[in-house]
Amino acid sequence: MNLNKIISVLCELYKERSVLKGLTPVLPAPYVIHLLAEPTDKQRGQLETGSGNPIAEMHQINSSAGMAFNYYKLFEEANGISVDFEWKESIPVTKSNAPANIDVRYETVDGVITFVECKYLEPYYSSCERNSAAYFDKDRYPFSEHRDEWVELMAKEKEFNYFNIAQIFRHLLAIYRHTLDHPEIYAGKKIVLKSVMWKMPDSFLERYNQGERTKRIEKNKDRLSVLFEEKITAESVINEFAEKIGWGNFSFKSQYYNDMTDEIKSAARYKDFVEQYYMGEII
């Protein structure tokens, strides 16, 4: 699938619902969308120093950072918690100064610390990246146990085409290292890593496929089917790995934003979020 065409469909839909607020020719994407909340000073600082400068990208129509910010600010409101953005407190491997950059982190009153990697359109036009050689060198792992198991896990990236498991593996390793370096933070707590993405509705896919040849339409459908299967496989692979190495307080979940809207339903701008991201519930 093609990013520019996906954006074109988004623009058409946003125009129809009068969600657009104006043109910004300076940005790669031609339109600006509404942010549904304002960041706190702390959150603004986090976003300004995040990977890829998310504070500047959040208004773009195709911004995964914008979608993550909008959802988790409403989640913050609905659940009475504080959310951190652009968590980067752990470097996965040694001889590196590049921390993992995880989109969202929050802790709930029941003692669950959750990390979230958020995707919007990326799974529909990009492929699974590949990790660098450092992640296949067990001597670069900052602990002595289970190094072989970690390297074996990293090799499973080759089994994925569209779901970006390589990035999730890096985040997983960064979190694991952080639990070893700072056990006091995680004592008695459960840890959850989530991969959250937007699910393209059938009606959106139909709009996208208008004018396409039959062969291309079938290819687009196949991509969505493979992506769904890889999403399910990722859960099994990571949770089985955590069990294998004895990481008993950890779990991984792969979810769609579309299936998480009940978690923000009490937020004042819930309907705006659902409409803005074309989830089909109100449209």
Short mmCIF file of C-alpha atoms in Angstrom, two decimals, residues 4 7 35 40-41 49-50 65 76 89 93 106 120 170 178 190-191 202 230 237 245 248:
data_model
loop_
_atom_site.label_atom_id
_atom_site.label_comp_id
_atom_site.label_asym_id
_atom_site.label_seq_id
_atom_site.Cartn_x
_atom_site.Cartn_y
_atom_site.Cartn_z
CA ASN A 4 0.53 9.11 -0.09
CA ILE A 7 -3.04 10.17 3.38
CA LEU A 35 -4.88 17.92 19.11
CA THR A 40 1.68 19.44 30.68
CA ASP A 41 5.02 21.24 30.93
CA THR A 49 13.36 15.63 23.19
CA GLY A 50 11.75 12.52 21.75
CA ALA A 65 2.83 10.52 17.67
CA GLU A 76 -5.02 9.99 31.39
CA GLU A 89 15.76 5.61 30.35
CA VAL A 93 23.00 -3.09 24.56
CA TYR A 106 2.30 4.90 32.81
CA TYR A 120 -0.86 4.58 13.11
CA ARG A 170 14.66 -3.70 21.26
CA HIS A 178 16.02 -1.48 33.32
CA LYS A 190 3.62 -6.21 37.07
CA ILE A 191 5.13 -5.05 33.77
CA ASP A 202 -13.15 -2.27 5.85
CA GLU A 230 1.76 -11.50 12.65
CA VAL A 237 6.54 -15.43 20.64
CA ILE A 245 13.68 -16.98 30.84
CA GLY A 248 7.31 -13.97 35.64
#
